[in-house]
């Protein structure tokens, strides 16, 4: 009886492992505790433009993105996995966390690739 339960537990653990391994954690977990010392930065999307087009933030800063258009937009880093807001519907606001590594990160709108901007981390 005890052995049966032990085997069942092992099986459940194995299944759990393979299931979580199959779905790769592609999106970065925004689990960073909101540090009050980090000032909030902001990008406004208006008339298919990022304002400001060049923004400098501290490493790991929280950046709000306000979409004032009626069209959906994204803020997607051209460098893989740097940051990506995914789709922001018109009128919506979202937040992403800037990379913790200093550098210049060019980004674009995944829906309208002619919309580009630069996020500088330093
Ligand atoms: Cu767009």
mmCIF file with all atom_site columns, C-alpha atoms and ligand atoms in Angstrom:
data_model
loop_
_atom_site.group_PDB
_atom_site.id
_atom_site.type_symbol
_atom_site.label_atom_id
_atom_site.label_alt_id
_atom_site.label_comp_id
_atom_site.label_asym_id
_atom_site.label_entity_id
_atom_site.label_seq_id
_atom_site.pdbx_PDB_ins_code
_atom_site.Cartn_x
_atom_site.Cartn_y
_atom_site.Cartn_z
_atom_site.occupancy
_atom_site.B_iso_or_equiv
_atom_site.pdbx_formal_charge
_atom_site.auth_seq_id
_atom_site.auth_comp_id
_atom_site.auth_asym_id
_atom_site.auth_atom_id
_atom_site.pdbx_PDB_model_num
ATOM   1   C  CA  . UNK A 1 1   ? 0.000  0.000  0.000   1.00 0.00 ? 1   UNK A CA  1
ATOM   2   C  CA  . UNK A 1 2   ? 2.707  2.428  0.994   1.00 0.00 ? 2   UNK A CA  1
ATOM   3   C  CA  . UNK A 1 3   ? 4.755  1.343  -1.982  1.00 0.00 ? 3   UNK A CA  1
ATOM   4   C  CA  . UNK A 1 4   ? 1.810  1.964  -4.333  1.00 0.00 ? 4   UNK A CA  1
ATOM   5   C  CA  . UNK A 1 5   ? 1.421  5.484  -3.051  1.00 0.00 ? 5   UNK A CA  1
ATOM   6   C  CA  . UNK A 1 6   ? 5.147  6.082  -3.434  1.00 0.00 ? 6   UNK A CA  1
ATOM   7   C  CA  . UNK A 1 7   ? 5.069  4.869  -7.039  1.00 0.00 ? 7   UNK A CA  1
ATOM   8   C  CA  . UNK A 1 8   ? 2.049  7.046  -7.778  1.00 0.00 ? 8   UNK A CA  1
ATOM   9   C  CA  . UNK A 1 9   ? 3.842  10.061 -6.350  1.00 0.00 ? 9   UNK A CA  1
ATOM   10  C  CA  . UNK A 1 10  ? 6.858  9.327  -8.523  1.00 0.00 ? 10  UNK A CA  1
ATOM   11  C  CA  . UNK A 1 11  ? 4.691  9.037  -11.612 1.00 0.00 ? 11  UNK A CA  1
ATOM   12  C  CA  . UNK A 1 12  ? 2.943  12.313 -10.868 1.00 0.00 ? 12  UNK A CA  1
ATOM   13  C  CA  . UNK A 1 13  ? 6.307  13.988 -10.352 1.00 0.00 ? 13  UNK A CA  1
ATOM   14  C  CA  . UNK A 1 14  ? 7.615  12.631 -13.638 1.00 0.00 ? 14  UNK A CA  1
ATOM   15  C  CA  . UNK A 1 15  ? 4.554  13.753 -15.555 1.00 0.00 ? 15  UNK A CA  1
ATOM   16  C  CA  . UNK A 1 16  ? 4.762  17.152 -13.939 1.00 0.00 ? 16  UNK A CA  1
ATOM   17  C  CA  . UNK A 1 17  ? 8.402  17.498 -14.908 1.00 0.00 ? 17  UNK A CA  1
ATOM   18  C  CA  . UNK A 1 18  ? 7.929  16.567 -18.541 1.00 0.00 ? 18  UNK A CA  1
ATOM   19  C  CA  . UNK A 1 19  ? 4.882  18.807 -18.833 1.00 0.00 ? 19  UNK A CA  1
ATOM   20  C  CA  . UNK A 1 20  ? 6.671  21.853 -17.520 1.00 0.00 ? 20  UNK A CA  1
ATOM   21  C  CA  . UNK A 1 21  ? 9.724  21.044 -19.628 1.00 0.00 ? 21  UNK A CA  1
ATOM   22  C  CA  . UNK A 1 22  ? 7.647  20.907 -22.798 1.00 0.00 ? 22  UNK A CA  1
ATOM   23  C  CA  . UNK A 1 23  ? 6.328  24.437 -22.505 1.00 0.00 ? 23  UNK A CA  1
ATOM   24  C  CA  . UNK A 1 24  ? 9.454  26.533 -22.516 1.00 0.00 ? 24  UNK A CA  1
ATOM   25  C  CA  . UNK A 1 25  ? 9.287  29.619 -20.311 1.00 0.00 ? 25  UNK A CA  1
ATOM   26  C  CA  . UNK A 1 26  ? 9.556  32.036 -23.228 1.00 0.00 ? 26  UNK A CA  1
ATOM   27  C  CA  . UNK A 1 27  ? 8.120  35.070 -21.491 1.00 0.00 ? 27  UNK A CA  1
ATOM   28  C  CA  . UNK A 1 28  ? 10.255 36.612 -18.764 1.00 0.00 ? 28  UNK A CA  1
ATOM   29  C  CA  . UNK A 1 29  ? 8.498  36.392 -15.438 1.00 0.00 ? 29  UNK A CA  1
ATOM   30  C  CA  . UNK A 1 30  ? 7.890  39.880 -14.074 1.00 0.00 ? 30  UNK A CA  1
ATOM   31  C  CA  . UNK A 1 31  ? 8.547  38.607 -10.579 1.00 0.00 ? 31  UNK A CA  1
ATOM   32  C  CA  . UNK A 1 32  ? 10.909 41.390 -9.628  1.00 0.00 ? 32  UNK A CA  1
ATOM   33  C  CA  . UNK A 1 33  ? 9.562  43.078 -6.519  1.00 0.00 ? 33  UNK A CA  1
ATOM   34  C  CA  . UNK A 1 34  ? 8.525  46.613 -7.306  1.00 0.00 ? 34  UNK A CA  1
ATOM   35  C  CA  . UNK A 1 35  ? 11.385 48.627 -5.916  1.00 0.00 ? 35  UNK A CA  1
ATOM   36  C  CA  . UNK A 1 36  ? 10.216 51.999 -4.742  1.00 0.00 ? 36  UNK A CA  1
ATOM   37  C  CA  . UNK A 1 37  ? 13.637 53.474 -5.506  1.00 0.00 ? 37  UNK A CA  1
ATOM   38  C  CA  . UNK A 1 38  ? 13.204 52.871 -9.237  1.00 0.00 ? 38  UNK A CA  1
ATOM   39  C  CA  . UNK A 1 39  ? 11.404 55.768 -10.844 1.00 0.00 ? 39  UNK A CA  1
ATOM   40  C  CA  . UNK A 1 40  ? 8.710  54.935 -13.331 1.00 0.00 ? 40  UNK A CA  1
ATOM   41  C  CA  . UNK A 1 41  ? 9.482  55.630 -16.960 1.00 0.00 ? 41  UNK A CA  1
ATOM   42  C  CA  . UNK A 1 42  ? 6.951  56.065 -19.691 1.00 0.00 ? 42  UNK A CA  1
ATOM   43  C  CA  . UNK A 1 43  ? 6.566  55.628 -23.429 1.00 0.00 ? 43  UNK A CA  1
ATOM   44  C  CA  . UNK A 1 44  ? 3.464  57.023 -25.103 1.00 0.00 ? 44  UNK A CA  1
ATOM   45  C  CA  . UNK A 1 45  ? 2.353  55.651 -28.443 1.00 0.00 ? 45  UNK A CA  1
ATOM   46  C  CA  . UNK A 1 46  ? 0.470  58.221 -30.461 1.00 0.00 ? 46  UNK A CA  1
ATOM   47  C  CA  . UNK A 1 47  ? -0.206 58.522 -34.189 1.00 0.00 ? 47  UNK A CA  1
ATOM   48  C  CA  . UNK A 1 48  ? 1.896  55.404 -34.856 1.00 0.00 ? 48  UNK A CA  1
ATOM   49  C  CA  . UNK A 1 49  ? 4.943  56.892 -33.138 1.00 0.00 ? 49  UNK A CA  1
ATOM   50  C  CA  . UNK A 1 50  ? 6.776  56.207 -29.917 1.00 0.00 ? 50  UNK A CA  1
ATOM   51  C  CA  . UNK A 1 51  ? 7.155  59.272 -27.696 1.00 0.00 ? 51  UNK A CA  1
ATOM   52  C  CA  . UNK A 1 52  ? 9.895  59.696 -26.807 1.00 0.00 ? 52  UNK A CA  1
ATOM   53  C  CA  . UNK A 1 53  ? 11.546 57.690 -29.553 1.00 0.00 ? 53  UNK A CA  1
ATOM   54  C  CA  . UNK A 1 54  ? 14.724 57.580 -27.473 1.00 0.00 ? 54  UNK A CA  1
ATOM   55  C  CA  . UNK A 1 55  ? 14.361 56.876 -23.783 1.00 0.00 ? 55  UNK A CA  1
ATOM   56  C  CA  . UNK A 1 56  ? 17.114 56.348 -21.235 1.00 0.00 ? 56  UNK A CA  1
ATOM   57  C  CA  . UNK A 1 57  ? 16.280 54.336 -18.137 1.00 0.00 ? 57  UNK A CA  1
ATOM   58  C  CA  . UNK A 1 58  ? 18.045 52.662 -15.247 1.00 0.00 ? 58  UNK A CA  1
ATOM   59  C  CA  . UNK A 1 59  ? 18.756 48.919 -15.410 1.00 0.00 ? 59  UNK A CA  1
ATOM   60  C  CA  . UNK A 1 60  ? 15.657 46.953 -14.497 1.00 0.00 ? 60  UNK A CA  1
ATOM   61  C  CA  . UNK A 1 61  ? 13.433 50.035 -14.552 1.00 0.00 ? 61  UNK A CA  1
ATOM   62  C  CA  . UNK A 1 62  ? 9.730  49.585 -14.954 1.00 0.00 ? 62  UNK A CA  1
ATOM   63  C  CA  . UNK A 1 63  ? 8.564  51.247 -18.145 1.00 0.00 ? 63  UNK A CA  1
ATOM   64  C  CA  . UNK A 1 64  ? 4.909  52.052 -18.672 1.00 0.00 ? 64  UNK A CA  1
ATOM   65  C  CA  . UNK A 1 65  ? 3.623  52.034 -22.215 1.00 0.00 ? 65  UNK A CA  1
ATOM   66  C  CA  . UNK A 1 66  ? 0.503  54.045 -22.942 1.00 0.00 ? 66  UNK A CA  1
ATOM   67  C  CA  . UNK A 1 67  ? -1.183 53.354 -26.241 1.00 0.00 ? 67  UNK A CA  1
ATOM   68  C  CA  . UNK A 1 68  ? -3.187 56.434 -27.125 1.00 0.00 ? 68  UNK A CA  1
ATOM   69  C  CA  . UNK A 1 69  ? -3.995 55.165 -30.600 1.00 0.00 ? 69  UNK A CA  1
ATOM   70  C  CA  . UNK A 1 70  ? -7.064 53.135 -31.407 1.00 0.00 ? 70  UNK A CA  1
ATOM   71  C  CA  . UNK A 1 71  ? -4.868 50.599 -33.213 1.00 0.00 ? 71  UNK A CA  1
ATOM   72  C  CA  . UNK A 1 72  ? -3.035 47.899 -31.262 1.00 0.00 ? 72  UNK A CA  1
ATOM   73  C  CA  . UNK A 1 73  ? 0.735  48.200 -30.892 1.00 0.00 ? 73  UNK A CA  1
ATOM   74  C  CA  . UNK A 1 74  ? 3.630  46.436 -29.222 1.00 0.00 ? 74  UNK A CA  1
ATOM   75  C  CA  . UNK A 1 75  ? 6.999  47.461 -27.840 1.00 0.00 ? 75  UNK A CA  1
ATOM   76  C  CA  . UNK A 1 76  ? 9.249  44.618 -28.944 1.00 0.00 ? 76  UNK A CA  1
ATOM   77  C  CA  . UNK A 1 77  ? 13.027 44.632 -28.604 1.00 0.00 ? 77  UNK A CA  1
ATOM   78  C  CA  . UNK A 1 78  ? 14.922 43.694 -31.742 1.00 0.00 ? 78  UNK A CA  1
ATOM   79  C  CA  . UNK A 1 79  ? 17.365 41.803 -29.536 1.00 0.00 ? 79  UNK A CA  1
ATOM   80  C  CA  . UNK A 1 80  ? 15.790 38.460 -28.703 1.00 0.00 ? 80  UNK A CA  1
ATOM   81  C  CA  . UNK A 1 81  ? 14.296 38.202 -25.222 1.00 0.00 ? 81  UNK A CA  1
ATOM   82  C  CA  . UNK A 1 82  ? 15.337 41.716 -24.165 1.00 0.00 ? 82  UNK A CA  1
ATOM   83  C  CA  . UNK A 1 83  ? 11.753 42.861 -23.672 1.00 0.00 ? 83  UNK A CA  1
ATOM   84  C  CA  . UNK A 1 84  ? 8.375  42.574 -25.321 1.00 0.00 ? 84  UNK A CA  1
ATOM   85  C  CA  . UNK A 1 85  ? 5.068  43.977 -24.180 1.00 0.00 ? 85  UNK A CA  1
ATOM   86  C  CA  . UNK A 1 86  ? 3.040  41.772 -26.528 1.00 0.00 ? 86  UNK A CA  1
ATOM   87  C  CA  . UNK A 1 87  ? -0.056 43.418 -27.992 1.00 0.00 ? 87  UNK A CA  1
ATOM   88  C  CA  . UNK A 1 88  ? -1.317 46.579 -26.319 1.00 0.00 ? 88  UNK A CA  1
ATOM   89  C  CA  . UNK A 1 89  ? -4.849 47.247 -27.451 1.00 0.00 ? 89  UNK A CA  1
ATOM   90  C  CA  . UNK A 1 90  ? -5.859 50.805 -28.296 1.00 0.00 ? 90  UNK A CA  1
ATOM   91  C  CA  . UNK A 1 91  ? -6.339 52.926 -25.203 1.00 0.00 ? 91  UNK A CA  1
ATOM   92  C  CA  . UNK A 1 92  ? -4.596 50.416 -22.980 1.00 0.00 ? 92  UNK A CA  1
ATOM   93  C  CA  . UNK A 1 93  ? -1.524 50.801 -20.786 1.00 0.00 ? 93  UNK A CA  1
ATOM   94  C  CA  . UNK A 1 94  ? 0.977  48.114 -19.940 1.00 0.00 ? 94  UNK A CA  1
ATOM   95  C  CA  . UNK A 1 95  ? 4.326  47.840 -18.226 1.00 0.00 ? 95  UNK A CA  1
ATOM   96  C  CA  . UNK A 1 96  ? 7.542  46.049 -19.042 1.00 0.00 ? 96  UNK A CA  1
ATOM   97  C  CA  . UNK A 1 97  ? 10.832 45.730 -17.216 1.00 0.00 ? 97  UNK A CA  1
ATOM   98  C  CA  . UNK A 1 98  ? 13.904 47.180 -18.880 1.00 0.00 ? 98  UNK A CA  1
ATOM   99  C  CA  . UNK A 1 99  ? 16.921 44.872 -19.277 1.00 0.00 ? 99  UNK A CA  1
ATOM   100 C  CA  . UNK A 1 100 ? 19.280 44.751 -16.317 1.00 0.00 ? 100 UNK A CA  1
ATOM   101 C  CA  . UNK A 1 101 ? 22.284 44.944 -18.633 1.00 0.00 ? 101 UNK A CA  1
ATOM   102 C  CA  . UNK A 1 102 ? 23.390 48.389 -19.761 1.00 0.00 ? 102 UNK A CA  1
ATOM   103 C  CA  . UNK A 1 103 ? 23.245 48.979 -23.477 1.00 0.00 ? 103 UNK A CA  1
ATOM   104 C  CA  . UNK A 1 104 ? 21.225 50.411 -26.310 1.00 0.00 ? 104 UNK A CA  1
ATOM   105 C  CA  . UNK A 1 105 ? 18.201 48.383 -27.262 1.00 0.00 ? 105 UNK A CA  1
ATOM   106 C  CA  . UNK A 1 106 ? 16.389 49.154 -30.461 1.00 0.00 ? 106 UNK A CA  1
ATOM   107 C  CA  . UNK A 1 107 ? 12.763 48.168 -30.504 1.00 0.00 ? 107 UNK A CA  1
ATOM   108 C  CA  . UNK A 1 108 ? 9.852  48.226 -32.877 1.00 0.00 ? 108 UNK A CA  1
ATOM   109 C  CA  . UNK A 1 109 ? 6.153  47.604 -33.027 1.00 0.00 ? 109 UNK A CA  1
ATOM   110 C  CA  . UNK A 1 110 ? 5.598  43.969 -33.912 1.00 0.00 ? 110 UNK A CA  1
ATOM   111 C  CA  . UNK A 1 111 ? 2.437  44.915 -35.769 1.00 0.00 ? 111 UNK A CA  1
ATOM   112 C  CA  . UNK A 1 112 ? 3.807  47.976 -37.574 1.00 0.00 ? 112 UNK A CA  1
ATOM   113 C  CA  . UNK A 1 113 ? 7.559  47.347 -37.999 1.00 0.00 ? 113 UNK A CA  1
ATOM   114 C  CA  . UNK A 1 114 ? 8.104  50.828 -39.420 1.00 0.00 ? 114 UNK A CA  1
ATOM   115 C  CA  . UNK A 1 115 ? 7.501  52.127 -35.885 1.00 0.00 ? 115 UNK A CA  1
ATOM   116 C  CA  . UNK A 1 116 ? 10.866 52.082 -34.156 1.00 0.00 ? 116 UNK A CA  1
ATOM   117 C  CA  . UNK A 1 117 ? 12.446 53.483 -31.036 1.00 0.00 ? 117 UNK A CA  1
ATOM   118 C  CA  . UNK A 1 118 ? 15.472 53.094 -28.832 1.00 0.00 ? 118 UNK A CA  1
ATOM   119 C  CA  . UNK A 1 119 ? 15.692 52.212 -25.170 1.00 0.00 ? 119 UNK A CA  1
ATOM   120 C  CA  . UNK A 1 120 ? 19.038 53.011 -23.590 1.00 0.00 ? 120 UNK A CA  1
ATOM   121 C  CA  . UNK A 1 121 ? 19.840 51.318 -20.299 1.00 0.00 ? 121 UNK A CA  1
ATOM   122 C  CA  . UNK A 1 122 ? 22.577 52.840 -18.161 1.00 0.00 ? 122 UNK A CA  1
HETATM 123 CU CU1 . LIG B 2 .   ? 1.948  49.421 -34.016 1.00 0.00 ? 1   LIG B CU1 1
#
